[in-house]
Amino acid sequence: MINWENADSLESWKKLMSLKGQVSLKNVMSAERVASCSVKEAGGLTYNYAAKQVNAQILGIMQELADEAQLTEKFAALYNGEIINTGENRKVLHHLLRGQLGSDVEYDGKNARKFYESQQKAIADFAAKVHDGSVANAAGEKFTTVVQIGIGGSDLGPRAMYIALENWAKKNGKLKMCAKFISNVDPDDGAAVCASVDLAHTLFILVSKSGTTQETLANELLVKDFLKKAGLNPAKHMIAVTSETSPLANNPEYLASFYIDDYIGGRFSSTSAVGGAVLSLAFGGDVFAAFLEGAHAEDKLACEKDITKNGALLDALIGVYERNAQGYPSTAILPYSQALSRFPAHLQQADMESNGKSVNRFGKPVDYVTGPVIFGEPGTNGQHSFYQLLHQGTDIVPLQFIGFNDSQLAEDVVVDGSTSQKKLCANLAAQIVAFACGKTDDNPNKCFAGERPSSVIYGATLTPESLGALLAHFENKIMFQGFIWNLNSFDQEGVQLGKKLTKKVLAGDMDDTLAAYAKILGL
């Protein structure tokens, strides 16, 4: 029997909240601690929490909280197909996209796993035909570029994953097509992309689960206008990723349609057809399959009850301790990898849209803070931007570093006795210690208080498998934190009000205040 209770009703929560400020990083940091505070993850990754403000006592109570809150049992209920999204009365099945964790999940007489596998195969087969020229433009010439049209989860995740693997694919001879993305309803976005590609050799992917997303449909019309003006038939240059019940399904205006269902949330859809179509076209179906394998391997580790063997669960518990006991309001995602330049933006949506809630899964207010503000940039760029506040500001911001021993490309140069990649890794190591231990100085302006907690996820190099594992780590961390806070992490009512008011503005159905803003914006 699973009990869905608010966190502050749990005895282990009360114990954890009483342990604020128990650990001084300056006093505990050592080589032995760095070596011992690690959890092996899938895809060759390791999660290291040595620079987090935890000790054996705190970890013990975190284990009690994980057990009392039934976190792995709730995960099992999710992947076995129970209704977890209470706001929309839906299952939550993105884990099933990449592999079977539990029992078969059926709906509407359909086996969900077999459906997802069929779509993965259909996409891989279509991509292979595009690559060999069986599917070509009207002149019989191969498509060389793919452009995804979508917004939110239909853009952020797939874009981040493509950028993450682009250089790896170049090095390994896997780059089949270049990919670009159109998301913003601002016409400058779509027009700039259309102007940057050879339209005659470009395939567009329209992504909208409902088939009614306002920004996406506006961009579709903009792209079709460009194609027509170039003397091209849009129906020969577009495919759709949508639900089987949307107006885009089996529509002759598209070369092909691929499907997702209502049980895949947009921000968790990178491993669905939403990410699968663009990644398979760009890199091949085998690369997308390897990405899914890495995610599934990490999902299996998330089933482990022992928090010292479950990196995503431990990361979630430490994050809750930092948010609720320590009172830290935000978290920075800092990948020391240019390939992950858009990964923080994806996690902004994944985390803040999921756990940015003030009522529990039953619609009752909670009496504790929930999801943190997420932001970030790749290192070392961030060091020359906002690290000043992170080091010496009045707020303490927990940090989540990501790093790799090797770059994705072979090209590198030696400057002042070391390669660029070694300089990157040296910066990462230095920042972890600088944030944790700080520095004293006779000049107060040069003093660093330290005690800035951080973790690091690291591996040999960024590959499809390790990227899949990294994505699943954060998806599962977000899920576990939502379970602890007793939230529904799988709806997003917070984005709906603005959409409704936008429709009122466009229809001219406005109150005086809304009309005043519309007027100054030229409407």
PDB file of N, CA and C in Angstrom, residues 258-314:
ATOM      1  N   PHE A 258       4.673  10.087 -37.440  1.00  0.00           N
ATOM      2  CA  PHE A 258       5.118   9.192 -36.365  1.00  0.00           C
ATOM      3  C   PHE A 258       4.433   9.645 -35.086  1.00  0.00           C
ATOM      4  N   TYR A 259       4.286   8.702 -34.132  1.00  0.00           N
ATOM      5  CA  TYR A 259       3.314   8.950 -33.071  1.00  0.00           C
ATOM      6  C   TYR A 259       3.866   8.834 -31.649  1.00  0.00           C
ATOM      7  N   ILE A 260       3.290   9.672 -30.802  1.00  0.00           N
ATOM      8  CA  ILE A 260       3.459   9.594 -29.354  1.00  0.00           C
ATOM      9  C   ILE A 260       2.062   9.553 -28.757  1.00  0.00           C
ATOM     10  N   ASP A 261       1.966   9.310 -27.449  1.00  0.00           N
ATOM     11  CA  ASP A 261       0.649   9.284 -26.822  1.00  0.00           C
ATOM     12  C   ASP A 261       0.600  10.253 -25.648  1.00  0.00           C
ATOM     13  N   ASP A 262      -0.567  10.337 -25.025  1.00  0.00           N
ATOM     14  CA  ASP A 262      -0.775  11.309 -23.954  1.00  0.00           C
ATOM     15  C   ASP A 262       0.017  10.992 -22.695  1.00  0.00           C
ATOM     16  N   TYR A 263       0.624   9.812 -22.634  1.00  0.00           N
ATOM     17  CA  TYR A 263       1.352   9.404 -21.432  1.00  0.00           C
ATOM     18  C   TYR A 263       2.826   9.810 -21.469  1.00  0.00           C
ATOM     19  N   ILE A 264       3.210  10.535 -22.520  1.00  0.00           N
ATOM     20  CA  ILE A 264       4.575  11.056 -22.624  1.00  0.00           C
ATOM     21  C   ILE A 264       4.521  12.571 -22.511  1.00  0.00           C
ATOM     22  N   GLY A 265       5.013  13.104 -21.409  1.00  0.00           N
ATOM     23  CA  GLY A 265       5.036  14.552 -21.223  1.00  0.00           C
ATOM     24  C   GLY A 265       6.072  15.196 -22.125  1.00  0.00           C
ATOM     25  N   GLY A 266       5.791  16.400 -22.581  1.00  0.00           N
ATOM     26  CA  GLY A 266       6.680  17.069 -23.522  1.00  0.00           C
ATOM     27  C   GLY A 266       8.107  17.174 -23.036  1.00  0.00           C
ATOM     28  N   ARG A 267       8.304  17.560 -21.786  1.00  0.00           N
ATOM     29  CA  ARG A 267       9.657  17.746 -21.267  1.00  0.00           C
ATOM     30  C   ARG A 267      10.393  16.433 -21.039  1.00  0.00           C
ATOM     31  N   PHE A 268       9.654  15.310 -21.112  1.00  0.00           N
ATOM     32  CA  PHE A 268      10.267  13.986 -20.984  1.00  0.00           C
ATOM     33  C   PHE A 268      10.223  13.223 -22.308  1.00  0.00           C
ATOM     34  N   SER A 269      10.152  13.946 -23.422  1.00  0.00           N
ATOM     35  CA  SER A 269       9.888  13.289 -24.706  1.00  0.00           C
ATOM     36  C   SER A 269      11.111  13.150 -25.604  1.00  0.00           C
ATOM     37  N   SER A 270      12.305  13.462 -25.102  1.00  0.00           N
ATOM     38  CA  SER A 270      13.499  13.339 -25.942  1.00  0.00           C
ATOM     39  C   SER A 270      13.744  11.902 -26.373  1.00  0.00           C
ATOM     40  N   THR A 271      13.303  10.927 -25.561  1.00  0.00           N
ATOM     41  CA  THR A 271      13.508   9.522 -25.916  1.00  0.00           C
ATOM     42  C   THR A 271      12.316   8.942 -26.671  1.00  0.00           C
ATOM     43  N   SER A 272      11.349   9.787 -27.039  1.00  0.00           N
ATOM     44  CA  SER A 272      10.194   9.368 -27.834  1.00  0.00           C
ATOM     45  C   SER A 272      10.435   9.741 -29.299  1.00  0.00           C
ATOM     46  N   ALA A 273       9.396   9.636 -30.093  1.00  0.00           N
ATOM     47  CA  ALA A 273       9.477  10.062 -31.492  1.00  0.00           C
ATOM     48  C   ALA A 273       9.830  11.546 -31.605  1.00  0.00           C
ATOM     49  N   VAL A 274       9.531  12.317 -30.583  1.00  0.00           N
ATOM     50  CA  VAL A 274       9.834  13.754 -30.593  1.00  0.00           C
ATOM     51  C   VAL A 274      11.333  13.986 -30.749  1.00  0.00           C
ATOM     52  N   GLY A 275      12.142  13.229 -30.001  1.00  0.00           N
ATOM     53  CA  GLY A 275      13.582  13.295 -30.179  1.00  0.00           C
ATOM     54  C   GLY A 275      14.080  12.294 -31.196  1.00  0.00           C
ATOM     55  N   GLY A 276      13.371  11.166 -31.295  1.00  0.00           N
ATOM     56  CA  GLY A 276      13.823  10.074 -32.155  1.00  0.00           C
ATOM     57  C   GLY A 276      13.867  10.422 -33.620  1.00  0.00           C
ATOM     58  N   ALA A 277      12.904  11.195 -34.099  1.00  0.00           N
ATOM     59  CA  ALA A 277      12.869  11.519 -35.525  1.00  0.00           C
ATOM     60  C   ALA A 277      14.077  12.363 -35.925  1.00  0.00           C
ATOM     61  N   VAL A 278      14.329  13.445 -35.214  1.00  0.00           N
ATOM     62  CA  VAL A 278      15.432  14.328 -35.597  1.00  0.00           C
ATOM     63  C   VAL A 278      16.778  13.666 -35.337  1.00  0.00           C
ATOM     64  N   LEU A 279      16.916  12.922 -34.229  1.00  0.00           N
ATOM     65  CA  LEU A 279      18.199  12.287 -33.926  1.00  0.00           C
ATOM     66  C   LEU A 279      18.486  11.131 -34.879  1.00  0.00           C
ATOM     67  N   SER A 280      17.462  10.384 -35.266  1.00  0.00           N
ATOM     68  CA  SER A 280      17.662   9.281 -36.206  1.00  0.00           C
ATOM     69  C   SER A 280      17.988   9.808 -37.598  1.00  0.00           C
ATOM     70  N   LEU A 281      17.340  10.878 -38.003  1.00  0.00           N
ATOM     71  CA  LEU A 281      17.658  11.475 -39.298  1.00  0.00           C
ATOM     72  C   LEU A 281      19.063  12.079 -39.292  1.00  0.00           C
ATOM     73  N   ALA A 282      19.437  12.683 -38.196  1.00  0.00           N
ATOM     74  CA  ALA A 282      20.749  13.324 -38.126  1.00  0.00           C
ATOM     75  C   ALA A 282      21.884  12.310 -38.021  1.00  0.00           C
ATOM     76  N   PHE A 283      21.680  11.262 -37.196  1.00  0.00           N
ATOM     77  CA  PHE A 283      22.783  10.361 -36.863  1.00  0.00           C
ATOM     78  C   PHE A 283      22.561   8.901 -37.260  1.00  0.00           C
ATOM     79  N   GLY A 284      21.307   8.519 -37.518  1.00  0.00           N
ATOM     80  CA  GLY A 284      20.992   7.125 -37.796  1.00  0.00           C
ATOM     81  C   GLY A 284      20.244   6.485 -36.644  1.00  0.00           C
ATOM     82  N   GLY A 285      19.395   5.517 -36.979  1.00  0.00           N
ATOM     83  CA  GLY A 285      18.598   4.844 -35.963  1.00  0.00           C
ATOM     84  C   GLY A 285      19.430   4.098 -34.939  1.00  0.00           C
ATOM     85  N   ASP A 286      20.629   3.634 -35.316  1.00  0.00           N
ATOM     86  CA  ASP A 286      21.474   2.902 -34.373  1.00  0.00           C
ATOM     87  C   ASP A 286      22.003   3.816 -33.269  1.00  0.00           C
ATOM     88  N   VAL A 287      22.282   5.067 -33.600  1.00  0.00           N
ATOM     89  CA  VAL A 287      22.766   6.015 -32.597  1.00  0.00           C
ATOM     90  C   VAL A 287      21.640   6.360 -31.624  1.00  0.00           C
ATOM     91  N   PHE A 288      20.434   6.564 -32.147  1.00  0.00           N
ATOM     92  CA  PHE A 288      19.304   6.822 -31.257  1.00  0.00           C
ATOM     93  C   PHE A 288      19.060   5.624 -30.349  1.00  0.00           C
ATOM     94  N   ALA A 289      19.200   4.406 -30.876  1.00  0.00           N
ATOM     95  CA  ALA A 289      19.016   3.203 -30.069  1.00  0.00           C
ATOM     96  C   ALA A 289      20.050   3.131 -28.944  1.00  0.00           C
ATOM     97  N   ALA A 290      21.299   3.507 -29.232  1.00  0.00           N
ATOM     98  CA  ALA A 290      22.335   3.509 -28.193  1.00  0.00           C
ATOM     99  C   ALA A 290      22.023   4.540 -27.113  1.00  0.00           C
ATOM    100  N   PHE A 291      21.496   5.679 -27.514  1.00  0.00           N
ATOM    101  CA  PHE A 291      21.059   6.718 -26.573  1.00  0.00           C
ATOM    102  C   PHE A 291      19.981   6.167 -25.638  1.00  0.00           C
ATOM    103  N   LEU A 292      19.012   5.435 -26.201  1.00  0.00           N
ATOM    104  CA  LEU A 292      17.958   4.822 -25.392  1.00  0.00           C
ATOM    105  C   LEU A 292      18.523   3.767 -24.448  1.00  0.00           C
ATOM    106  N   GLU A 293      19.497   3.004 -24.913  1.00  0.00           N
ATOM    107  CA  GLU A 293      20.093   1.967 -24.069  1.00  0.00           C
ATOM    108  C   GLU A 293      20.775   2.575 -22.849  1.00  0.00           C
ATOM    109  N   GLY A 294      21.462   3.694 -23.034  1.00  0.00           N
ATOM    110  CA  GLY A 294      22.089   4.376 -21.905  1.00  0.00           C
ATOM    111  C   GLY A 294      21.068   4.864 -20.900  1.00  0.00           C
ATOM    112  N   ALA A 295      19.948   5.409 -21.402  1.00  0.00           N
ATOM    113  CA  ALA A 295      18.884   5.882 -20.510  1.00  0.00           C
ATOM    114  C   ALA A 295      18.257   4.722 -19.752  1.00  0.00           C
ATOM    115  N   HIS A 296      18.014   3.602 -20.444  1.00  0.00           N
ATOM    116  CA  HIS A 296      17.384   2.451 -19.791  1.00  0.00           C
ATOM    117  C   HIS A 296      18.293   1.860 -18.710  1.00  0.00           C
ATOM    118  N   ALA A 297      19.583   1.789 -18.996  1.00  0.00           N
ATOM    119  CA  ALA A 297      20.522   1.268 -18.002  1.00  0.00           C
ATOM    120  C   ALA A 297      20.510   2.129 -16.742  1.00  0.00           C
ATOM    121  N   GLU A 298      20.410   3.448 -16.923  1.00  0.00           N
ATOM    122  CA  GLU A 298      20.331   4.344 -15.767  1.00  0.00           C
ATOM    123  C   GLU A 298      18.994   4.187 -15.041  1.00  0.00           C
ATOM    124  N   ASP A 299      17.913   4.000 -15.786  1.00  0.00           N
ATOM    125  CA  ASP A 299      16.606   3.777 -15.165  1.00  0.00           C
ATOM    126  C   ASP A 299      16.628   2.551 -14.257  1.00  0.00           C
ATOM    127  N   LYS A 300      17.310   1.503 -14.695  1.00  0.00           N
ATOM    128  CA  LYS A 300      17.372   0.286 -13.884  1.00  0.00           C
ATOM    129  C   LYS A 300      18.079   0.551 -12.555  1.00  0.00           C
ATOM    130  N   LEU A 301      19.110   1.379 -12.583  1.00  0.00           N
ATOM    131  CA  LEU A 301      19.813   1.728 -11.346  1.00  0.00           C
ATOM    132  C   LEU A 301      18.922   2.552 -10.422  1.00  0.00           C
ATOM    133  N   ALA A 302      17.986   3.303 -10.986  1.00  0.00           N
ATOM    134  CA  ALA A 302      17.084   4.125 -10.179  1.00  0.00           C
ATOM    135  C   ALA A 302      16.093   3.287  -9.382  1.00  0.00           C
ATOM    136  N   CYS A 303      16.015   1.999  -9.661  1.00  0.00           N
ATOM    137  CA  CYS A 303      15.140   1.096  -8.896  1.00  0.00           C
ATOM    138  C   CYS A 303      15.773   0.657  -7.574  1.00  0.00           C
ATOM    139  N   GLU A 304      17.067   0.902  -7.405  1.00  0.00           N
ATOM    140  CA  GLU A 304      17.814   0.453  -6.225  1.00  0.00           C
ATOM    141  C   GLU A 304      17.387   1.218  -4.977  1.00  0.00           C
ATOM    142  N   LYS A 305      17.073   0.476  -3.893  1.00  0.00           N
ATOM    143  CA  LYS A 305      16.605   1.116  -2.660  1.00  0.00           C
ATOM    144  C   LYS A 305      17.725   1.768  -1.859  1.00  0.00           C
ATOM    145  N   ASP A 306      18.936   1.221  -1.944  1.00  0.00           N
ATOM    146  CA  ASP A 306      20.083   1.753  -1.210  1.00  0.00           C
ATOM    147  C   ASP A 306      20.528   3.050  -1.881  1.00  0.00           C
ATOM    148  N   ILE A 307      20.410   4.159  -1.168  1.00  0.00           N
ATOM    149  CA  ILE A 307      20.682   5.452  -1.789  1.00  0.00           C
ATOM    150  C   ILE A 307      22.155   5.608  -2.176  1.00  0.00           C
ATOM    151  N   THR A 308      23.066   4.853  -1.556  1.00  0.00           N
ATOM    152  CA  THR A 308      24.474   4.953  -1.910  1.00  0.00           C
ATOM    153  C   THR A 308      24.791   4.179  -3.191  1.00  0.00           C
ATOM    154  N   LYS A 309      23.796   3.496  -3.752  1.00  0.00           N
ATOM    155  CA  LYS A 309      23.963   2.786  -5.015  1.00  0.00           C
ATOM    156  C   LYS A 309      23.029   3.331  -6.093  1.00  0.00           C
ATOM    157  N   ASN A 310      22.314   4.392  -5.777  1.00  0.00           N
ATOM    158  CA  ASN A 310      21.316   4.973  -6.675  1.00  0.00           C
ATOM    159  C   ASN A 310      21.611   6.470  -6.789  1.00  0.00           C
ATOM    160  N   GLY A 311      22.407   6.837  -7.810  1.00  0.00           N
ATOM    161  CA  GLY A 311      22.872   8.217  -7.923  1.00  0.00           C
ATOM    162  C   GLY A 311      21.761   9.231  -8.060  1.00  0.00           C
ATOM    163  N   ALA A 312      20.748   8.912  -8.850  1.00  0.00           N
ATOM    164  CA  ALA A 312      19.650   9.858  -9.051  1.00  0.00           C
ATOM    165  C   ALA A 312      18.879  10.079  -7.757  1.00  0.00           C
ATOM    166  N   LEU A 313      18.652   9.017  -6.997  1.00  0.00           N
ATOM    167  CA  LEU A 313      17.916   9.126  -5.735  1.00  0.00           C
ATOM    168  C   LEU A 313      18.727   9.902  -4.704  1.00  0.00           C
ATOM    169  N   LEU A 314      20.014   9.613  -4.606  1.00  0.00           N
ATOM    170  CA  LEU A 314      20.858  10.347  -3.662  1.00  0.00           C
ATOM    171  C   LEU A 314      20.938  11.822  -4.038  1.00  0.00           C
TER     172      LEU A 314
END
